mmCIF file of C-alpha atoms in Angstrom:
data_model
loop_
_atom_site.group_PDB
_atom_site.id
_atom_site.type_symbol
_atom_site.label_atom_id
_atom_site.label_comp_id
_atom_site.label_asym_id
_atom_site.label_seq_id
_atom_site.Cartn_x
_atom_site.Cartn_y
_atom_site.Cartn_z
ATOM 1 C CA UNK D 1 150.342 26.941 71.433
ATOM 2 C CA UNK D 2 152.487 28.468 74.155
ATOM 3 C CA UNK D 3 153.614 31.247 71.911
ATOM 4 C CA UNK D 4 150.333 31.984 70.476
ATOM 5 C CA UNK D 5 149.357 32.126 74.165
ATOM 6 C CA UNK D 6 152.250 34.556 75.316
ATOM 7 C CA UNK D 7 151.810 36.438 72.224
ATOM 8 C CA UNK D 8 147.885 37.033 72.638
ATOM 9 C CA UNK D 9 148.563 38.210 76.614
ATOM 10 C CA UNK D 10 151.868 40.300 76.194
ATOM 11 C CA UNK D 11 151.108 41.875 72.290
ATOM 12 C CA UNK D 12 147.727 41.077 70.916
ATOM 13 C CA UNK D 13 146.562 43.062 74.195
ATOM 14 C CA UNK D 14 148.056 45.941 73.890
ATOM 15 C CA UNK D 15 147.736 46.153 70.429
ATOM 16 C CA UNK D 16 144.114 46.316 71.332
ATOM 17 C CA UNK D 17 143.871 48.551 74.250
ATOM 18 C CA UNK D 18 141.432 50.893 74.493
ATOM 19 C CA UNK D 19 140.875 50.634 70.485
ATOM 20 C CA UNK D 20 136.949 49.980 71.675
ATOM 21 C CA UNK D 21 136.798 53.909 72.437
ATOM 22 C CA UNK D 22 138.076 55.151 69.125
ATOM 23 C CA UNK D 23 135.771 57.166 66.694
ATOM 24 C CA UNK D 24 135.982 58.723 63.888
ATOM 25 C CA UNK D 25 138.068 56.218 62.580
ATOM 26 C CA UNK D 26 137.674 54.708 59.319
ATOM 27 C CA UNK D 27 137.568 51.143 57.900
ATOM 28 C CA UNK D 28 140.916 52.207 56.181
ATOM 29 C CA UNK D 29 142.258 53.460 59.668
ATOM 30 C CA UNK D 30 141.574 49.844 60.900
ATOM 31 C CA UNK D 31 142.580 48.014 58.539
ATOM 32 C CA UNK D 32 146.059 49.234 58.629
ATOM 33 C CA UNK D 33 146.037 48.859 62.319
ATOM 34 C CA UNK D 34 144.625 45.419 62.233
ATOM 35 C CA UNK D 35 147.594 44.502 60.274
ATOM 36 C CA UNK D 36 150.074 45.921 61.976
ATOM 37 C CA UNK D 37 150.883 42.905 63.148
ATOM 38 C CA UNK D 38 150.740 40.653 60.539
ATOM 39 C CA UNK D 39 154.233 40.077 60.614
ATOM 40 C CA UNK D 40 154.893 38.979 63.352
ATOM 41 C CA UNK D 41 151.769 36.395 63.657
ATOM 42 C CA UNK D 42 152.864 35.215 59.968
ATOM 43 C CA UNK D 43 156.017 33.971 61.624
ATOM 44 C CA UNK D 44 154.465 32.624 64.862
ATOM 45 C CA UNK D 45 152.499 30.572 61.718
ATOM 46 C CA UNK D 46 155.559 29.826 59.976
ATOM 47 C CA UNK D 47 155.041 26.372 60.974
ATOM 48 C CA UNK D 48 151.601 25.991 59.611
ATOM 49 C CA UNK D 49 151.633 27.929 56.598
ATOM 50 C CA UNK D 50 155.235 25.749 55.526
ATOM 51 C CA UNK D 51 155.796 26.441 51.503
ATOM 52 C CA UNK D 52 152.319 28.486 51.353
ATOM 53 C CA UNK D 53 153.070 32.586 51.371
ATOM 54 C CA UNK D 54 151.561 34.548 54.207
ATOM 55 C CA UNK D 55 149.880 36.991 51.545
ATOM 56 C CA UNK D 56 147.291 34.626 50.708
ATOM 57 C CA UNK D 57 145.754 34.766 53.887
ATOM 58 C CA UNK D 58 144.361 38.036 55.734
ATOM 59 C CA UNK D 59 145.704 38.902 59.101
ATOM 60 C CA UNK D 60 142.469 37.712 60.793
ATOM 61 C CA UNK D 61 142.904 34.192 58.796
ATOM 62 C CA UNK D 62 146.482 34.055 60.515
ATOM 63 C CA UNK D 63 145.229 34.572 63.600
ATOM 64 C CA UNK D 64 142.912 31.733 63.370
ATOM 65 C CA UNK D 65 145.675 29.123 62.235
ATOM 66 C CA UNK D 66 147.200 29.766 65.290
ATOM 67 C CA UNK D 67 143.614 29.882 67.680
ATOM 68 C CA UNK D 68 143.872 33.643 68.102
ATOM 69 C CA UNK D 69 141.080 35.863 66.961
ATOM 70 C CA UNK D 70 141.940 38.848 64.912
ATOM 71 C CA UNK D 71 141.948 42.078 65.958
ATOM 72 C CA UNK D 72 139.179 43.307 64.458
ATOM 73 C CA UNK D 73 137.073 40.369 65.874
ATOM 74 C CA UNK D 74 138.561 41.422 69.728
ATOM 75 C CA UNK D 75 137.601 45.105 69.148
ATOM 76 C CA UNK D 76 134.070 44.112 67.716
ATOM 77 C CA UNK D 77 133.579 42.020 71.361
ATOM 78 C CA UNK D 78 135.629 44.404 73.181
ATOM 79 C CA UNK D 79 133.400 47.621 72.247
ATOM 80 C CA UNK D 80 130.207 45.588 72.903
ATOM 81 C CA UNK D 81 131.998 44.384 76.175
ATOM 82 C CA UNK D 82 132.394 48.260 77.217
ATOM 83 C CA UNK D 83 129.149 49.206 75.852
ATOM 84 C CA UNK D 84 127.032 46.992 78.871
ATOM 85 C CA UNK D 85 129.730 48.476 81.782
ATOM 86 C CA UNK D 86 129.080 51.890 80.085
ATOM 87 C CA UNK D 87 125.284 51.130 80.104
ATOM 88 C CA UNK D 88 125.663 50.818 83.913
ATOM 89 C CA UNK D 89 128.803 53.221 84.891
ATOM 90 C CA UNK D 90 129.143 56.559 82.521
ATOM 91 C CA UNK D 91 128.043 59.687 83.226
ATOM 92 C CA UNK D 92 124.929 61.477 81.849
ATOM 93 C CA UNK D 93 127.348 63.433 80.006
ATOM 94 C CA UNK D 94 129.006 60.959 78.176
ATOM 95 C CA UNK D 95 126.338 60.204 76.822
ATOM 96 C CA UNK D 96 125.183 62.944 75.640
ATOM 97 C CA UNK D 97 128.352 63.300 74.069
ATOM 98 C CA UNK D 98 128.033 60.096 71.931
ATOM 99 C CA UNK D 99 124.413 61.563 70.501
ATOM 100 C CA UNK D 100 125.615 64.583 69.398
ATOM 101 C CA UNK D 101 128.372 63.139 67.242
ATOM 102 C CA UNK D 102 126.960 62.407 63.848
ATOM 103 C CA UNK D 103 129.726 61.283 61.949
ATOM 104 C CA UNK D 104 129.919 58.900 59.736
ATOM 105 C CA UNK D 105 132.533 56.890 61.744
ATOM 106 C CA UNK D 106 131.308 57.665 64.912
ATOM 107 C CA UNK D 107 131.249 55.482 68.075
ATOM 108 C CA UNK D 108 127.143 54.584 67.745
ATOM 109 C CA UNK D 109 127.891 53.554 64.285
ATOM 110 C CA UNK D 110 130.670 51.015 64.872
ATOM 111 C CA UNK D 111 128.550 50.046 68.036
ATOM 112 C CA UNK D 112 125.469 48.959 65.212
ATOM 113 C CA UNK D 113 128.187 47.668 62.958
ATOM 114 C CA UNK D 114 129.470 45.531 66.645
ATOM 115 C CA UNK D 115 126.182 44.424 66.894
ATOM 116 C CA UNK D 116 125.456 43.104 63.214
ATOM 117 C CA UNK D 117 128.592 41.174 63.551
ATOM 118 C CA UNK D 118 127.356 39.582 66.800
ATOM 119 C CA UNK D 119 124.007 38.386 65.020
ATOM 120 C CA UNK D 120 126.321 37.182 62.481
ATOM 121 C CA UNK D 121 128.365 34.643 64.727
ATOM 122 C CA UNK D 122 125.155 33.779 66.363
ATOM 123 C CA UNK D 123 121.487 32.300 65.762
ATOM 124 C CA UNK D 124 119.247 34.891 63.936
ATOM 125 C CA UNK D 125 116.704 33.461 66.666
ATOM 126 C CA UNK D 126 119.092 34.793 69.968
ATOM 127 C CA UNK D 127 118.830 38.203 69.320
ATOM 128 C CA UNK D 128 116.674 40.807 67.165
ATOM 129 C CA UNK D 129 117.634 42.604 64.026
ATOM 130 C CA UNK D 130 118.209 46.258 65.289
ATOM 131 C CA UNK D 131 119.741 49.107 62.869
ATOM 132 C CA UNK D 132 119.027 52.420 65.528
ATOM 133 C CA UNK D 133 122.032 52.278 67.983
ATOM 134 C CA UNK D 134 119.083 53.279 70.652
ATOM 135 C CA UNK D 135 117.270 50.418 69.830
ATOM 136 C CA UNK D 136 120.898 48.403 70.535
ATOM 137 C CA UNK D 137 121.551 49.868 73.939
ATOM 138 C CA UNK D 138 118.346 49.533 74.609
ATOM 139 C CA UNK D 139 118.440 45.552 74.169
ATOM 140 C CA UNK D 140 122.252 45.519 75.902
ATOM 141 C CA UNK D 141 120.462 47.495 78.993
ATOM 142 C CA UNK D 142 117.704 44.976 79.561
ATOM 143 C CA UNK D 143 119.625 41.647 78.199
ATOM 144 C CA UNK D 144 121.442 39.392 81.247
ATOM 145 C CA UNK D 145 123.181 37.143 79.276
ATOM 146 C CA UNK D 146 124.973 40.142 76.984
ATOM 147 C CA UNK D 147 128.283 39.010 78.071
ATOM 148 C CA UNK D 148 128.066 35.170 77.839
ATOM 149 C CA UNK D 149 126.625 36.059 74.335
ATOM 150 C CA UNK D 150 129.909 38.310 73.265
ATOM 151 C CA UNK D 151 132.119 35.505 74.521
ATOM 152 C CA UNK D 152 129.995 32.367 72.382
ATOM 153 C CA UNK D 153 130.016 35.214 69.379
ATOM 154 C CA UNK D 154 134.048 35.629 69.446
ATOM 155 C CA UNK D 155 134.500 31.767 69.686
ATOM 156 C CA UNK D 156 131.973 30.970 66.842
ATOM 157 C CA UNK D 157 133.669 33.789 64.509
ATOM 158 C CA UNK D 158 137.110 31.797 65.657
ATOM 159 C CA UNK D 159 136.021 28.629 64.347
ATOM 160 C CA UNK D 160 134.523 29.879 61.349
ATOM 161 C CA UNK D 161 137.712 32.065 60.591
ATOM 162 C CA UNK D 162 139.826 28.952 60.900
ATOM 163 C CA UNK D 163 137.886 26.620 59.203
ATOM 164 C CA UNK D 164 138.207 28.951 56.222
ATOM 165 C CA UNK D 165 142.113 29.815 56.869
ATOM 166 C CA UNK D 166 142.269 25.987 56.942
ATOM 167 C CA UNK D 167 140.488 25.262 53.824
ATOM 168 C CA UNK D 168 142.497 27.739 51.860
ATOM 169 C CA UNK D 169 145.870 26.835 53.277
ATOM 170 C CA UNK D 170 144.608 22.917 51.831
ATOM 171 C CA UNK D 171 143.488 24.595 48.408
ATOM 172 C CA UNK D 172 147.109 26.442 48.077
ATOM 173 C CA UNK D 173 149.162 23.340 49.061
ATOM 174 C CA UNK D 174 147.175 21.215 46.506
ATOM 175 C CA UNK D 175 148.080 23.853 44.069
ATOM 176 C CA UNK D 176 151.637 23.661 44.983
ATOM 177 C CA UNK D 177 151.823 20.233 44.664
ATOM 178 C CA UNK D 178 149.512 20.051 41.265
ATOM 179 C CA UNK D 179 152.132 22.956 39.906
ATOM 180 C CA UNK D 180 155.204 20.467 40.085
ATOM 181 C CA UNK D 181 153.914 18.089 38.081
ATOM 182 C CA UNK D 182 152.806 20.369 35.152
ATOM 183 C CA UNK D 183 155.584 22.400 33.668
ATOM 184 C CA UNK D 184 155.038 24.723 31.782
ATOM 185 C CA UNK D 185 155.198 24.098 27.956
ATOM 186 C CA UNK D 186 157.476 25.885 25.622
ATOM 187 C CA UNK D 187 156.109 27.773 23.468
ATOM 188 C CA UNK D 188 157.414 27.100 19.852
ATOM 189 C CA UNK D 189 157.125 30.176 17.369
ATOM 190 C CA UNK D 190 156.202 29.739 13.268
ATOM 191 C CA UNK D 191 159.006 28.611 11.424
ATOM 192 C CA UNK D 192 160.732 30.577 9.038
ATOM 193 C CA UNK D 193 159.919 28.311 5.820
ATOM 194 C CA UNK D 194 155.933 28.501 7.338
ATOM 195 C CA UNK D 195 156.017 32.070 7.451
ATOM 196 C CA UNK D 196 157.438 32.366 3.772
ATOM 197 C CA UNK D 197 154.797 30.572 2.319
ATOM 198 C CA UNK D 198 152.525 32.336 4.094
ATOM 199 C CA UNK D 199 153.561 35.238 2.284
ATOM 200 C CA UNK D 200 153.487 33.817 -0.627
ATOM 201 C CA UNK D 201 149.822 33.191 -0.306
ATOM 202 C CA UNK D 202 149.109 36.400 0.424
ATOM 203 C CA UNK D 203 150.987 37.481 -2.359
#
């Protein structure tokens, strides 16, 4: 636990600084970056994981068998975070800015795809289905709980992360353990006075 505190407050926050402003980056793009560290929190779970490999798990499943959330997880809450301080704080022109870029990977988009992943870690009933990033900082303008609802959000997709990482890391140690006690067979070929009168049949 101290580690995996140390490691979220000296690495885990630089690895996500500022990655809430990006654009034009793709799901490829953060993949890679989200497991750019997947070494090193693999070994902080070497005690965990014990005989199971670290490449059955993803990086944000590692994360969670230590009680961190994954990066992509931090930069979902992070960029909603910054979206209600934006909301209040950036210029006209920044704005203006965001509107006018309609890429495909654009800021507004991962802000909707932010959003759907909040109303996925929370009750349907908390907040409304909303697929026009307009429509989203529209709700994060008025809403005065948006920040105690990021924070419930990141620990609900932490449980549910490490409730599957747990249930996996159970499934491959029962498969370990099953493997031991069911060797493989050997497999036997045809003998040679089967295969002549086979032949001789076909003869």
């Amino acid at each position: 636990r101290t580690k995996s505190a140390v490691y979220a407050a000296l690495v885990m926050s630089r690895h996500t600084y500022n990655a809430h402003t990006w654009a034009w980056v793709s799901e490829k793009d953060l993949v890679q970056w989200e497991n750019g560290i997947r070494a090193q929190v693999a070994a902080l779970a070497k005690s965990v994981l014990k005989h199971v490999p670290p490449f059955h798990f993803t990086t944000a499943e590692i994360c969670a068998l230590i009680g961190l959330n994954g990066p992509q997880d931090l930069l979902h809450a992070n960029r909603l975070r910054y979206a209600k301080r934006a909301i209040q704080t950036a210029p006209h022109a920044m704005w203006s800015f965001l509107y006018a870029n309609d890429h495909e990977n654009s800021w507004m988009t991962w802000l909707v795809a932010s959003y759907k992943w909040l109303r996925v870690h929370l009750p349907l009933v908390a907040i409304p289905d909303l697929d026009e990033a307009g429509d989203v900082l529209a709700f994060i303008a008025i809403d005065e709980k948006w920040k105690g609802r990021a924070k419930a959000a990141l620990q609900s997709c932490l449980r549910f992360t490490a409730a599957n990482a747990f249930g996996k890391l159970w499934t491959s140690r029962l498969q370990i353990q099953v493997s031991r006690f069911a060797p493989l067979t050997e497999q036997v070929g045809p003998s040679a006075e089967k295969i002549g009168r086979a032949s001789c049949r076909e003869r």
